[in-house]
Amino acid sequence: MRFDLVTLNLVLAIAETRNITRAAEREHLALAAASKRLKDLETRLGVQLFERRARGVETTEAGRALVRHIRSLNASLHALESEVVEFSRGIKGHLRVAANAAAIAESLPGDLAAFSREHPQIRISLEDLTSAEVQAAVADGRADVGIFVGPATDGRLSTWPYRAGDLAVALPRGHVLAGSGQALTFDQLLDFDIVGLPSGASVHQRMLQRALEAGRTLNARLQVRGFDAIAQLVDAGLGVAVLPAAVARRFERLFAIEVRPLDEPWAHRRYLLAARSQPVLPTVVQRFIDALVARAAEA
């Protein structure tokens, strides 16, 4: 079944405006032509995409599914156009990388810089996502390579070991748990408010799981994106936090916080590189994965 972009963009416009007349105007179509295009598409698909109401139209379940794919298609077309245009400027490839915040904060910048120096004609774009979001982005084709904290939970991915890191506890200076310099267990933190990353972040999911196993409640009162925001909230005395140790040590020099080791088996974490499973990876993707695996082995 063939689709034309004019009709698909009309469907998107109707869904967004909830009005066929306004959608036709937006897409520079006569109302009669727009109505015919919509009717023909619904006939070909064998489903109703919109329900006509007194105040406009409502998208059906089938219509919402189609709209999701249209948006994904438009994003891919935009990326295609941008990437092809870049070839005229000497760019030979575009690599979309999605990584979780800890990987970006701990080790990824140096590896990206080294790869860019060795491959100046490959443009890299980087998106900060939770580990769960990274896996979904790679599996759905919105990113070429993902970097996240294992384990991998999406069967559509192939993974490679990358780097490792430890978690630590950040406390406000003067906190009742501060001062001794000894490692803390996670159970000791459950009596206090927790400042952390949003749901979906690997460390949040791990803390939630551990609290449930202990029959306790995770007092995740403040959830923000960004380790610097977490450190500032801990500095303000609004809770305690579990952060990548390397990141926490950097913030210890900037804010009034104290960093202590976290004495838990899951405090030692391994990062994974991931790409969508396929018989042969694109050359740029394979080259990037090989480079990062090699640098991690050297480290």
Short mmCIF file of C-alpha atoms in Angstrom, two decimals:
data_model
loop_
_atom_site.label_atom_id
_atom_site.label_comp_id
_atom_site.label_asym_id
_atom_site.label_seq_id
_atom_site.Cartn_x
_atom_site.Cartn_y
_atom_site.Cartn_z
CA MET A 1 0.00 0.00 0.00
CA ARG A 2 1.41 3.37 -1.04
CA PHE A 3 1.04 6.58 0.94
CA ASP A 4 1.64 10.12 -0.25
CA LEU A 5 3.09 12.74 2.07
CA VAL A 6 0.39 15.30 1.28
CA THR A 7 -2.33 13.01 2.63
CA LEU A 8 -0.27 11.91 5.63
CA ASN A 9 0.49 15.51 6.58
CA LEU A 10 -3.21 16.29 6.19
CA VAL A 11 -4.02 13.54 8.71
CA LEU A 12 -1.46 15.01 11.10
CA ALA A 13 -2.93 18.49 10.66
CA ILE A 14 -6.47 17.23 11.34
CA ALA A 15 -5.28 15.47 14.50
CA GLU A 16 -3.53 18.61 15.73
CA THR A 17 -6.23 21.14 14.84
CA ARG A 18 -9.17 18.77 15.44
CA ASN A 19 -10.83 20.49 12.50
CA ILE A 20 -10.82 19.43 8.84
CA THR A 21 -11.36 22.96 7.53
CA ARG A 22 -8.42 24.42 9.47
CA ALA A 23 -6.29 21.41 8.56
CA ALA A 24 -7.05 21.91 4.87
CA GLU A 25 -6.09 25.58 5.14
CA ARG A 26 -2.86 24.70 6.92
CA GLU A 27 -1.90 22.24 4.21
CA HIS A 28 -3.04 24.61 1.41
CA LEU A 29 -5.78 22.28 0.17
CA ALA A 30 -9.36 22.98 -0.84
CA LEU A 31 -11.81 21.60 1.70
CA ALA A 32 -13.40 19.27 -0.86
CA ALA A 33 -10.01 17.93 -1.89
CA ALA A 34 -8.98 17.41 1.72
CA SER A 35 -12.23 15.57 2.53
CA LYS A 36 -11.79 13.32 -0.49
CA ARG A 37 -8.17 12.51 0.44
CA LEU A 38 -9.23 11.57 3.97
CA LYS A 39 -12.16 9.46 2.78
CA ASP A 40 -10.01 7.63 0.21
CA LEU A 41 -7.35 6.89 2.84
CA GLU A 42 -9.88 5.53 5.33
CA THR A 43 -11.36 3.35 2.57
CA ARG A 44 -7.95 1.96 1.61
CA LEU A 45 -7.02 1.27 5.23
CA GLY A 46 -10.42 -0.12 6.12
CA VAL A 47 -10.58 1.86 9.36
CA GLN A 48 -12.03 5.13 10.57
CA LEU A 49 -9.32 7.61 11.51
CA PHE A 50 -11.53 10.36 12.93
CA GLU A 51 -14.94 10.59 14.54
CA ARG A 52 -16.96 13.62 13.48
CA ARG A 53 -18.32 15.59 16.43
CA ALA A 54 -20.33 18.82 16.75
CA ARG A 55 -17.22 20.76 17.77
CA GLY A 56 -14.80 19.16 15.35
CA VAL A 57 -13.25 15.72 15.05
CA GLU A 58 -11.75 13.27 17.52
CA THR A 59 -8.91 10.94 16.55
CA THR A 60 -9.75 7.24 16.84
CA GLU A 61 -7.36 4.65 18.22
CA ALA A 62 -6.38 3.71 14.67
CA GLY A 63 -5.90 7.38 13.87
CA ARG A 64 -3.63 7.89 16.87
CA ALA A 65 -1.50 4.93 15.78
CA LEU A 66 -1.18 6.39 12.28
CA VAL A 67 -0.33 9.85 13.66
CA ARG A 68 2.52 8.36 15.73
CA HIS A 69 3.99 6.81 12.61
CA ILE A 70 3.55 10.00 10.60
CA ARG A 71 5.46 11.99 13.21
CA SER A 72 8.21 9.39 13.24
CA LEU A 73 8.32 9.45 9.43
CA ASN A 74 8.53 13.25 9.33
CA ALA A 75 11.37 13.19 11.86
CA SER A 76 13.22 10.62 9.75
CA LEU A 77 12.69 12.65 6.58
CA HIS A 78 14.00 15.77 8.31
CA ALA A 79 17.06 13.85 9.53
CA LEU A 80 17.54 12.42 6.04
CA GLU A 81 17.46 15.87 4.48
CA SER A 82 19.85 17.32 7.05
CA GLU A 83 22.29 14.46 6.70
CA VAL A 84 22.31 14.47 2.90
CA VAL A 85 22.84 18.25 2.81
CA GLU A 86 25.84 17.83 5.13
CA PHE A 87 27.61 15.67 2.54
CA SER A 88 27.97 18.81 0.43
CA ARG A 89 29.85 20.38 3.36
CA GLY A 90 32.33 17.51 3.68
CA ILE A 91 30.48 15.58 6.38
CA LYS A 92 30.60 11.83 5.64
CA GLY A 93 28.21 10.53 8.27
CA HIS A 94 25.93 11.38 11.16
CA LEU A 95 25.87 9.33 14.34
CA ARG A 96 23.00 9.72 16.82
CA VAL A 97 24.05 8.71 20.34
CA ALA A 98 21.71 8.38 23.32
CA ALA A 99 23.26 7.97 26.77
CA ASN A 100 22.21 8.08 30.37
CA ALA A 101 23.32 10.99 32.54
CA ALA A 102 25.90 8.99 34.50
CA ALA A 103 27.75 7.84 31.37
CA ILE A 104 27.78 11.42 30.07
CA ALA A 105 29.08 12.75 33.38
CA GLU A 106 31.68 10.05 34.04
CA SER A 107 33.44 8.86 30.91
CA LEU A 108 31.73 9.58 27.62
CA PRO A 109 33.00 13.13 26.88
CA GLY A 110 36.62 12.03 26.57
CA ASP A 111 35.72 9.09 24.36
CA LEU A 112 33.54 11.25 22.10
CA ALA A 113 36.33 13.81 21.80
CA ALA A 114 38.88 11.14 20.87
CA PHE A 115 36.55 9.62 18.26
CA SER A 116 35.81 13.05 16.77
CA ARG A 117 39.52 13.81 16.47
CA GLU A 118 40.08 10.55 14.62
CA HIS A 119 36.94 10.93 12.46
CA PRO A 120 36.38 14.66 11.91
CA GLN A 121 34.01 14.02 9.00
CA ILE A 122 31.49 12.18 11.18
CA ARG A 123 29.04 14.44 13.01
CA ILE A 124 27.85 13.21 16.40
CA SER A 125 24.66 14.29 18.13
CA LEU A 126 24.14 13.30 21.78
CA GLU A 127 20.89 13.06 23.73
CA ASP A 128 20.63 12.68 27.52
CA LEU A 129 18.01 10.03 28.42
CA THR A 130 17.34 7.58 31.23
CA SER A 131 18.64 4.04 30.78
CA ALA A 132 15.13 2.82 29.92
CA GLU A 133 14.66 5.63 27.42
CA VAL A 134 18.06 4.91 25.83
CA GLN A 135 17.10 1.31 25.12
CA ALA A 136 13.77 2.34 23.63
CA ALA A 137 15.38 5.04 21.46
CA VAL A 138 17.89 2.60 19.96
CA ALA A 139 15.35 -0.20 19.52
CA ASP A 140 12.90 2.17 17.80
CA GLY A 141 15.56 3.62 15.49
CA ARG A 142 15.60 7.10 17.02
CA ALA A 143 19.25 6.65 18.01
CA ASP A 144 22.04 4.67 16.36
CA VAL A 145 23.99 3.82 19.51
CA GLY A 146 22.98 3.79 23.15
CA ILE A 147 25.00 3.83 26.36
CA PHE A 148 23.25 2.85 29.58
CA VAL A 149 23.55 0.92 32.81
CA GLY A 150 22.83 -2.77 32.34
CA PRO A 151 21.21 -5.15 32.23
CA ALA A 152 19.69 -4.85 28.77
CA THR A 153 15.95 -5.48 28.84
CA ASP A 154 15.04 -5.02 25.16
CA GLY A 155 15.53 -8.11 23.02
CA ARG A 156 15.90 -6.03 19.87
CA LEU A 157 19.35 -4.82 20.97
CA SER A 158 22.89 -6.14 20.63
CA THR A 159 25.18 -5.00 23.45
CA TRP A 160 28.90 -4.69 24.19
CA PRO A 161 30.62 -4.04 27.56
CA TYR A 162 31.78 -0.45 27.93
CA ARG A 163 32.98 0.97 31.23
CA ALA A 164 32.30 0.56 34.95
CA GLY A 165 31.61 2.98 37.77
CA ASP A 166 30.60 3.10 41.41
CA LEU A 167 27.80 4.83 43.25
CA ALA A 168 28.32 6.96 46.34
CA VAL A 169 26.15 8.78 48.89
CA ALA A 170 25.98 12.57 49.00
CA LEU A 171 24.97 14.08 52.35
CA PRO A 172 24.53 17.67 53.52
CA ARG A 173 27.44 18.73 55.70
CA GLY A 174 26.46 18.31 59.33
CA HIS A 175 23.97 15.53 58.52
CA VAL A 176 23.51 12.89 61.21
CA LEU A 177 25.16 10.28 58.93
CA ALA A 178 28.08 12.56 58.02
CA GLY A 179 31.45 12.77 59.69
CA SER A 180 32.68 9.19 60.17
CA GLY A 181 34.00 8.67 56.65
CA GLN A 182 32.78 5.08 56.63
CA ALA A 183 30.67 3.47 53.94
CA LEU A 184 26.90 3.57 54.27
CA THR A 185 24.33 0.93 53.45
CA PHE A 186 21.23 1.86 51.51
CA ASP A 187 19.04 0.79 54.45
CA GLN A 188 20.56 3.66 56.44
CA LEU A 189 19.31 6.14 53.84
CA LEU A 190 15.71 4.97 53.91
CA ASP A 191 14.99 7.01 57.03
CA PHE A 192 15.60 10.21 55.08
CA ASP A 193 14.20 12.04 52.07
CA ILE A 194 15.91 11.02 48.84
CA VAL A 195 16.89 13.51 46.12
CA GLY A 196 17.34 11.80 42.78
CA LEU A 197 16.73 11.42 39.09
CA PRO A 198 13.25 10.77 37.65
CA SER A 199 11.62 7.35 37.36
CA GLY A 200 13.23 5.35 34.57
CA ALA A 201 16.76 6.26 35.64
CA SER A 202 18.62 3.06 36.51
CA VAL A 203 19.69 4.23 39.97
CA HIS A 204 16.13 5.26 40.86
CA GLN A 205 14.80 1.88 39.75
CA ARG A 206 17.48 0.10 41.77
CA MET A 207 16.71 2.12 44.91
CA LEU A 208 12.99 1.51 44.49
CA GLN A 209 13.56 -2.22 44.11
CA ARG A 210 15.83 -2.35 47.18
CA ALA A 211 13.31 -0.43 49.28
CA LEU A 212 10.53 -2.84 48.25
CA GLU A 213 12.72 -5.83 49.12
CA ALA A 214 13.32 -4.32 52.55
CA GLY A 215 9.61 -3.66 53.04
CA ARG A 216 10.31 0.05 53.28
CA THR A 217 9.10 3.17 51.46
CA LEU A 218 11.46 5.11 49.22
CA ASN A 219 10.95 8.75 50.18
CA ALA A 220 11.79 10.13 46.75
CA ARG A 221 10.54 13.63 47.57
CA LEU A 222 12.51 15.51 44.94
CA GLN A 223 13.22 14.18 41.47
CA VAL A 224 15.10 16.38 39.01
CA ARG A 225 17.10 16.01 35.81
CA GLY A 226 20.77 16.76 36.23
CA PHE A 227 23.34 15.83 38.85
CA ASP A 228 24.20 19.47 39.52
CA ALA A 229 20.59 20.13 40.55
CA ILE A 230 20.68 17.10 42.85
CA ALA A 231 23.90 18.32 44.48
CA GLN A 232 22.46 21.79 45.06
CA LEU A 233 19.32 20.33 46.66
CA VAL A 234 21.47 18.17 48.96
CA ASP A 235 23.57 21.25 49.76
CA ALA A 236 20.33 23.02 50.76
CA GLY A 237 19.57 20.22 53.22
CA LEU A 238 16.54 18.90 51.35
CA GLY A 239 17.64 15.26 51.38
CA VAL A 240 20.38 12.75 50.68
CA ALA A 241 21.32 11.37 47.27
CA VAL A 242 22.94 8.42 45.54
CA LEU A 243 25.20 9.62 42.72
CA PRO A 244 27.99 8.23 40.53
CA ALA A 245 31.05 8.42 42.79
CA ALA A 246 33.21 10.33 40.29
CA VAL A 247 30.47 12.93 39.84
CA ALA A 248 29.82 13.22 43.58
CA ARG A 249 33.52 13.83 44.29
CA ARG A 250 33.57 16.70 41.80
CA PHE A 251 30.53 18.30 43.41
CA GLU A 252 32.06 17.87 46.88
CA ARG A 253 34.53 20.58 45.92
CA LEU A 254 31.77 22.93 44.79
CA PHE A 255 28.95 22.47 47.30
CA ALA A 256 28.54 21.95 51.05
CA ILE A 257 28.10 18.20 50.76
CA GLU A 258 29.96 15.18 52.09
CA VAL A 259 30.48 12.08 49.96
CA ARG A 260 30.56 8.58 51.45
CA PRO A 261 30.97 5.18 49.73
CA LEU A 262 27.80 3.15 49.23
CA ASP A 263 28.23 -0.36 50.63
CA GLU A 264 25.90 -2.31 48.34
CA PRO A 265 26.57 -4.99 45.70
CA TRP A 266 24.66 -2.91 43.15
CA ALA A 267 26.81 0.16 43.85
CA HIS A 268 29.30 -1.16 41.28
CA ARG A 269 27.72 -0.69 37.87
CA ARG A 270 28.65 -1.63 34.33
CA TYR A 271 27.76 0.44 31.30
CA LEU A 272 26.75 -1.18 28.05
CA LEU A 273 26.98 -0.01 24.45
CA ALA A 274 23.96 -0.98 22.39
CA ALA A 275 22.88 -0.96 18.76
CA ARG A 276 19.82 -2.36 17.11
CA SER A 277 20.34 -6.05 16.24
CA GLN A 278 20.94 -6.56 12.52
CA PRO A 279 23.13 -8.85 10.41
CA VAL A 280 25.61 -6.09 9.53
CA LEU A 281 25.89 -2.81 11.40
CA PRO A 282 26.30 0.45 9.44
CA THR A 283 29.97 1.25 9.02
CA VAL A 284 29.83 4.42 11.13
CA VAL A 285 28.07 2.60 13.98
CA GLN A 286 30.50 -0.32 13.93
CA ARG A 287 33.49 2.03 13.85
CA PHE A 288 32.15 4.00 16.83
CA ILE A 289 31.43 0.89 18.90
CA ASP A 290 34.88 -0.59 18.12
CA ALA A 291 36.56 2.67 19.14
CA LEU A 292 34.76 2.95 22.48
CA VAL A 293 35.22 -0.72 23.34
CA ALA A 294 38.95 -0.38 22.60
CA ARG A 295 39.31 2.76 24.74
CA ALA A 296 37.42 1.11 27.59
CA ALA A 297 39.74 -1.92 27.41
CA GLU A 298 42.80 0.33 27.53
CA ALA A 299 41.40 2.17 30.57
#
